[in-house]
């Protein structure tokens, strides 16, 4: 797997369990036990997901005595969103041009039918 930030982010987001973990962390900090609660998997399996998210920079883990809260880090998500937005603008422009061309063709066909 590539080590550039965008690749790490998209790879981490590719898994529905990790997306669910991020959605939970969007509500606020949580412990591993809190994050594992809704899933039918071991704490070890959830910890592996957390390591992927941490490596991608999508979460960080604090230390407060014995409590190690996980928290959402938004910078990698913002980077992915910016990348998607750049391409969305291109796609939108292409679809707009295609729609105008289809309209021009239809108007031309209608002119021949009534002529």
Short mmCIF file of N, CA and C in Angstrom, two decimals:
data_model
loop_
_atom_site.label_atom_id
_atom_site.label_comp_id
_atom_site.label_asym_id
_atom_site.label_seq_id
_atom_site.Cartn_x
_atom_site.Cartn_y
_atom_site.Cartn_z
N UNK A 1 0.85 -1.19 0.00
CA UNK A 1 0.00 0.00 0.00
C UNK A 1 0.88 1.24 0.00
N UNK A 2 0.50 2.23 -0.76
CA UNK A 2 1.25 3.47 -0.83
C UNK A 2 1.19 4.20 0.51
N UNK A 3 2.22 5.00 0.75
CA UNK A 3 2.29 5.71 2.02
C UNK A 3 1.92 7.19 1.91
N UNK A 4 1.43 7.63 0.75
CA UNK A 4 1.02 9.03 0.67
C UNK A 4 -0.29 9.21 1.44
N UNK A 5 -0.52 10.40 1.92
CA UNK A 5 -1.65 10.66 2.82
C UNK A 5 -2.99 10.33 2.18
N UNK A 6 -3.18 10.68 0.93
CA UNK A 6 -4.46 10.42 0.28
C UNK A 6 -4.73 8.92 0.18
N UNK A 7 -3.71 8.14 -0.17
CA UNK A 7 -3.88 6.69 -0.26
C UNK A 7 -4.19 6.09 1.10
N UNK A 8 -3.49 6.55 2.14
CA UNK A 8 -3.76 6.05 3.49
C UNK A 8 -5.18 6.38 3.92
N UNK A 9 -5.62 7.59 3.61
CA UNK A 9 -6.98 8.02 3.98
C UNK A 9 -8.03 7.17 3.29
N UNK A 10 -7.92 7.03 1.96
CA UNK A 10 -8.93 6.26 1.23
C UNK A 10 -8.90 4.79 1.62
N UNK A 11 -7.72 4.24 1.87
CA UNK A 11 -7.63 2.84 2.29
C UNK A 11 -8.32 2.65 3.64
N UNK A 12 -8.12 3.59 4.55
CA UNK A 12 -8.76 3.51 5.87
C UNK A 12 -10.27 3.65 5.74
N UNK A 13 -10.73 4.51 4.84
CA UNK A 13 -12.16 4.73 4.66
C UNK A 13 -12.84 3.61 3.89
N UNK A 14 -12.07 2.71 3.29
CA UNK A 14 -12.64 1.64 2.47
C UNK A 14 -13.40 0.61 3.29
N UNK A 15 -13.18 0.58 4.58
CA UNK A 15 -13.81 -0.44 5.43
C UNK A 15 -15.01 0.15 6.18
N UNK A 16 -16.17 -0.51 6.12
CA UNK A 16 -17.37 0.03 6.78
C UNK A 16 -17.23 0.11 8.31
N UNK A 17 -16.49 -0.81 8.91
CA UNK A 17 -16.29 -0.74 10.37
C UNK A 17 -15.51 0.51 10.73
N UNK A 18 -14.48 0.82 9.96
CA UNK A 18 -13.68 2.02 10.24
C UNK A 18 -14.50 3.28 10.01
N UNK A 19 -15.35 3.27 8.98
CA UNK A 19 -16.22 4.44 8.77
C UNK A 19 -17.18 4.61 9.93
N UNK A 20 -17.70 3.51 10.46
CA UNK A 20 -18.60 3.58 11.61
C UNK A 20 -17.86 4.10 12.84
N UNK A 21 -16.63 3.70 13.02
CA UNK A 21 -15.82 4.19 14.15
C UNK A 21 -15.63 5.69 14.01
N UNK A 22 -15.30 6.15 12.81
CA UNK A 22 -15.12 7.59 12.60
C UNK A 22 -16.41 8.35 12.85
N UNK A 23 -17.54 7.78 12.43
CA UNK A 23 -18.83 8.44 12.66
C UNK A 23 -19.08 8.57 14.16
N UNK A 24 -18.75 7.53 14.91
CA UNK A 24 -18.93 7.59 16.38
C UNK A 24 -18.01 8.65 16.97
N UNK A 25 -16.75 8.72 16.50
CA UNK A 25 -15.81 9.70 17.04
C UNK A 25 -16.18 11.13 16.65
N UNK A 26 -16.96 11.29 15.59
CA UNK A 26 -17.43 12.63 15.22
C UNK A 26 -18.33 13.20 16.31
N UNK A 27 -18.90 12.32 17.14
CA UNK A 27 -19.76 12.75 18.25
C UNK A 27 -18.94 13.12 19.49
N UNK A 28 -17.67 12.70 19.52
CA UNK A 28 -16.82 13.01 20.67
C UNK A 28 -15.87 11.85 20.96
N UNK A 29 -14.94 12.11 21.86
CA UNK A 29 -13.94 11.11 22.23
C UNK A 29 -14.59 9.85 22.77
N UNK A 30 -13.89 8.72 22.61
CA UNK A 30 -14.40 7.45 23.10
C UNK A 30 -13.23 6.52 23.37
N UNK A 31 -13.44 5.59 24.28
CA UNK A 31 -12.43 4.57 24.57
C UNK A 31 -12.58 3.42 23.56
N UNK A 32 -11.60 2.54 23.55
CA UNK A 32 -11.67 1.36 22.69
C UNK A 32 -12.90 0.53 23.05
N UNK A 33 -13.17 0.38 24.34
CA UNK A 33 -14.36 -0.37 24.77
C UNK A 33 -15.64 0.27 24.24
N UNK A 34 -15.72 1.60 24.33
CA UNK A 34 -16.90 2.30 23.80
C UNK A 34 -17.05 2.05 22.30
N UNK A 35 -15.93 2.12 21.58
CA UNK A 35 -15.96 1.96 20.14
C UNK A 35 -16.29 0.53 19.73
N UNK A 36 -15.87 -0.43 20.55
CA UNK A 36 -16.09 -1.85 20.23
C UNK A 36 -17.52 -2.28 20.50
N UNK A 37 -18.20 -1.58 21.37
CA UNK A 37 -19.53 -2.00 21.84
C UNK A 37 -20.52 -2.37 20.75
N UNK A 38 -20.69 -1.57 19.70
CA UNK A 38 -21.72 -1.92 18.71
C UNK A 38 -21.34 -3.04 17.74
N UNK A 39 -20.08 -3.49 17.78
CA UNK A 39 -19.62 -4.47 16.82
C UNK A 39 -19.52 -5.86 17.43
N UNK A 40 -19.81 -6.85 16.63
CA UNK A 40 -19.66 -8.22 17.07
C UNK A 40 -18.27 -8.71 16.68
N UNK A 41 -17.27 -8.15 17.33
CA UNK A 41 -15.88 -8.54 17.09
C UNK A 41 -15.08 -8.32 18.36
N UNK A 42 -13.93 -8.92 18.42
CA UNK A 42 -13.10 -8.83 19.62
C UNK A 42 -12.50 -7.44 19.76
N UNK A 43 -12.07 -7.13 20.98
CA UNK A 43 -11.37 -5.87 21.21
C UNK A 43 -10.10 -5.82 20.36
N UNK A 44 -9.46 -6.97 20.19
CA UNK A 44 -8.24 -7.03 19.38
C UNK A 44 -8.54 -6.64 17.92
N UNK A 45 -9.67 -7.10 17.39
CA UNK A 45 -10.05 -6.76 16.01
C UNK A 45 -10.34 -5.26 15.90
N UNK A 46 -11.03 -4.71 16.88
CA UNK A 46 -11.30 -3.27 16.87
C UNK A 46 -9.99 -2.50 16.98
N UNK A 47 -9.08 -2.97 17.81
CA UNK A 47 -7.77 -2.31 17.95
C UNK A 47 -7.02 -2.29 16.63
N UNK A 48 -7.14 -3.35 15.84
CA UNK A 48 -6.48 -3.37 14.53
C UNK A 48 -7.07 -2.28 13.62
N UNK A 49 -8.38 -2.13 13.66
CA UNK A 49 -9.02 -1.06 12.89
C UNK A 49 -8.53 0.31 13.36
N UNK A 50 -8.41 0.47 14.66
CA UNK A 50 -7.94 1.75 15.21
C UNK A 50 -6.51 2.04 14.78
N UNK A 51 -5.68 1.01 14.68
CA UNK A 51 -4.29 1.22 14.23
C UNK A 51 -4.25 1.69 12.80
N UNK A 52 -5.13 1.15 11.95
CA UNK A 52 -5.20 1.61 10.55
C UNK A 52 -5.62 3.08 10.52
N UNK A 53 -6.63 3.42 11.30
CA UNK A 53 -7.11 4.81 11.35
C UNK A 53 -6.04 5.74 11.90
N UNK A 54 -5.30 5.27 12.90
CA UNK A 54 -4.24 6.08 13.50
C UNK A 54 -3.10 6.28 12.51
N UNK A 55 -2.72 5.22 11.80
CA UNK A 55 -1.65 5.33 10.81
C UNK A 55 -2.02 6.31 9.71
N UNK A 56 -3.29 6.36 9.36
CA UNK A 56 -3.77 7.29 8.34
C UNK A 56 -3.94 8.70 8.89
N UNK A 57 -3.75 8.88 10.18
CA UNK A 57 -3.89 10.20 10.79
C UNK A 57 -5.33 10.61 11.03
N UNK A 58 -6.26 9.66 10.88
CA UNK A 58 -7.68 9.98 11.03
C UNK A 58 -8.12 10.02 12.49
N UNK A 59 -7.36 9.37 13.36
CA UNK A 59 -7.64 9.45 14.79
C UNK A 59 -6.33 9.65 15.54
N UNK A 60 -6.46 10.13 16.74
CA UNK A 60 -5.32 10.19 17.65
C UNK A 60 -5.78 9.62 18.97
N UNK A 61 -4.82 9.18 19.76
CA UNK A 61 -5.14 8.61 21.06
C UNK A 61 -4.46 9.45 22.13
N UNK A 62 -5.26 9.87 23.08
CA UNK A 62 -4.73 10.64 24.19
C UNK A 62 -4.36 9.74 25.34
N UNK A 63 -3.92 10.35 26.40
CA UNK A 63 -3.63 9.58 27.61
C UNK A 63 -4.07 10.43 28.79
N UNK A 64 -5.02 9.92 29.52
CA UNK A 64 -5.54 10.59 30.70
C UNK A 64 -5.61 9.54 31.80
N UNK A 65 -4.54 9.44 32.56
CA UNK A 65 -4.39 8.38 33.57
C UNK A 65 -4.50 7.03 32.88
N UNK A 66 -5.46 6.20 33.27
CA UNK A 66 -5.64 4.90 32.64
C UNK A 66 -6.54 4.96 31.41
N UNK A 67 -7.12 6.10 31.18
CA UNK A 67 -8.07 6.28 30.08
C UNK A 67 -7.32 6.74 28.84
N UNK A 68 -7.46 6.04 27.73
CA UNK A 68 -6.81 6.43 26.47
C UNK A 68 -7.88 6.77 25.44
N UNK A 69 -8.41 7.97 25.51
CA UNK A 69 -9.49 8.31 24.58
C UNK A 69 -8.99 8.43 23.14
N UNK A 70 -9.82 8.00 22.22
CA UNK A 70 -9.57 8.18 20.80
C UNK A 70 -10.34 9.42 20.37
N UNK A 71 -9.75 10.17 19.48
CA UNK A 71 -10.45 11.36 18.96
C UNK A 71 -10.26 11.46 17.46
N UNK A 72 -11.22 12.02 16.80
CA UNK A 72 -11.22 12.20 15.36
C UNK A 72 -10.25 13.32 14.99
N UNK A 73 -9.47 13.10 13.95
CA UNK A 73 -8.59 14.12 13.38
C UNK A 73 -9.11 14.41 11.98
N UNK A 74 -9.47 15.65 11.70
CA UNK A 74 -10.19 15.96 10.47
C UNK A 74 -9.30 16.33 9.28
N UNK A 75 -8.04 16.67 9.51
CA UNK A 75 -7.19 17.13 8.41
C UNK A 75 -7.13 16.15 7.24
N UNK A 76 -6.92 14.84 7.47
CA UNK A 76 -6.89 13.93 6.32
C UNK A 76 -8.23 13.86 5.58
N UNK A 77 -9.34 13.97 6.31
CA UNK A 77 -10.65 13.98 5.66
C UNK A 77 -10.83 15.23 4.80
N UNK A 78 -10.32 16.35 5.30
CA UNK A 78 -10.41 17.60 4.53
C UNK A 78 -9.58 17.48 3.26
N UNK A 79 -8.41 16.85 3.35
CA UNK A 79 -7.57 16.65 2.17
C UNK A 79 -8.26 15.79 1.14
N UNK A 80 -8.91 14.71 1.59
CA UNK A 80 -9.64 13.83 0.68
C UNK A 80 -10.81 14.57 0.05
N UNK A 81 -11.50 15.36 0.84
CA UNK A 81 -12.64 16.13 0.34
C UNK A 81 -12.20 17.14 -0.72
N UNK A 82 -11.06 17.80 -0.49
CA UNK A 82 -10.55 18.76 -1.48
C UNK A 82 -10.21 18.05 -2.79
N UNK A 83 -9.61 16.87 -2.69
CA UNK A 83 -9.27 16.11 -3.89
C UNK A 83 -10.53 15.74 -4.66
N UNK A 84 -11.54 15.26 -3.96
CA UNK A 84 -12.81 14.90 -4.59
C UNK A 84 -13.47 16.12 -5.21
N UNK A 85 -13.45 17.25 -4.50
CA UNK A 85 -14.08 18.47 -5.00
C UNK A 85 -13.45 18.95 -6.31
N UNK A 86 -12.11 18.81 -6.43
CA UNK A 86 -11.44 19.21 -7.68
C UNK A 86 -12.01 18.42 -8.85
N UNK A 87 -12.17 17.12 -8.66
CA UNK A 87 -12.68 16.29 -9.74
C UNK A 87 -14.18 16.48 -9.93
N UNK A 88 -14.90 16.76 -8.88
CA UNK A 88 -16.33 17.01 -9.00
C UNK A 88 -16.56 18.22 -9.90
N UNK A 89 -15.75 19.26 -9.76
CA UNK A 89 -15.89 20.45 -10.60
C UNK A 89 -15.67 20.09 -12.07
N UNK A 90 -14.69 19.25 -12.34
CA UNK A 90 -14.43 18.82 -13.72
C UNK A 90 -15.61 18.01 -14.26
N UNK A 91 -16.09 17.07 -13.47
CA UNK A 91 -17.20 16.22 -13.90
C UNK A 91 -18.45 17.07 -14.16
N UNK A 92 -18.72 17.99 -13.26
CA UNK A 92 -19.90 18.84 -13.41
C UNK A 92 -19.81 19.65 -14.68
N UNK A 93 -18.62 20.21 -14.97
CA UNK A 93 -18.43 20.98 -16.19
C UNK A 93 -18.66 20.10 -17.42
N UNK A 94 -18.13 18.90 -17.41
CA UNK A 94 -18.31 17.99 -18.55
C UNK A 94 -19.78 17.61 -18.74
N UNK A 95 -20.46 17.33 -17.64
CA UNK A 95 -21.89 16.99 -17.75
C UNK A 95 -22.70 18.18 -18.24
N UNK A 96 -22.35 19.38 -17.78
CA UNK A 96 -23.05 20.57 -18.25
C UNK A 96 -22.87 20.76 -19.75
N UNK A 97 -21.64 20.56 -20.24
CA UNK A 97 -21.37 20.69 -21.68
C UNK A 97 -22.12 19.61 -22.46
N UNK A 98 -22.13 18.39 -21.93
CA UNK A 98 -22.86 17.29 -22.58
C UNK A 98 -24.35 17.61 -22.65
N UNK A 99 -24.90 18.12 -21.57
CA UNK A 99 -26.32 18.46 -21.54
C UNK A 99 -26.65 19.55 -22.57
N UNK A 100 -25.77 20.55 -22.69
CA UNK A 100 -26.00 21.61 -23.70
C UNK A 100 -25.94 21.03 -25.11
N UNK A 101 -24.99 20.12 -25.35
CA UNK A 101 -24.86 19.50 -26.67
C UNK A 101 -26.08 18.65 -27.01
N UNK A 102 -26.56 17.87 -26.03
CA UNK A 102 -27.76 17.07 -26.25
C UNK A 102 -28.95 17.98 -26.56
N UNK A 103 -29.08 19.07 -25.84
CA UNK A 103 -30.15 20.02 -26.10
C UNK A 103 -30.07 20.61 -27.49
N UNK A 104 -28.84 20.92 -27.93
CA UNK A 104 -28.64 21.47 -29.28
C UNK A 104 -29.05 20.44 -30.34
N UNK A 105 -28.67 19.17 -30.13
CA UNK A 105 -29.02 18.11 -31.07
C UNK A 105 -30.53 17.92 -31.12
N UNK A 106 -31.17 17.92 -29.95
CA UNK A 106 -32.63 17.73 -29.89
C UNK A 106 -33.35 18.87 -30.60
N UNK A 107 -32.88 20.08 -30.37
CA UNK A 107 -33.52 21.24 -31.03
C UNK A 107 -33.36 21.12 -32.55
N UNK A 108 -32.21 20.61 -32.99
CA UNK A 108 -31.98 20.41 -34.42
C UNK A 108 -32.90 19.35 -34.99
N UNK A 109 -33.12 18.27 -34.25
CA UNK A 109 -34.01 17.19 -34.70
C UNK A 109 -35.45 17.68 -34.74
N UNK A 110 -35.85 18.47 -33.76
CA UNK A 110 -37.22 18.99 -33.74
C UNK A 110 -37.45 19.92 -34.92
N UNK A 111 -36.43 20.68 -35.29
CA UNK A 111 -36.55 21.58 -36.44
C UNK A 111 -36.75 20.82 -37.73
N UNK A 112 -36.09 19.65 -37.86
CA UNK A 112 -36.26 18.83 -39.07
C UNK A 112 -37.62 18.16 -39.10
N UNK A 113 -38.16 17.80 -37.94
CA UNK A 113 -39.46 17.13 -37.89
C UNK A 113 -40.59 18.08 -38.28
N UNK A 114 -40.45 19.34 -37.91
CA UNK A 114 -41.52 20.33 -38.17
C UNK A 114 -41.31 21.04 -39.51
N UNK A 115 -40.20 20.79 -40.15
CA UNK A 115 -39.87 21.51 -41.38
C UNK A 115 -40.38 20.95 -42.62
#
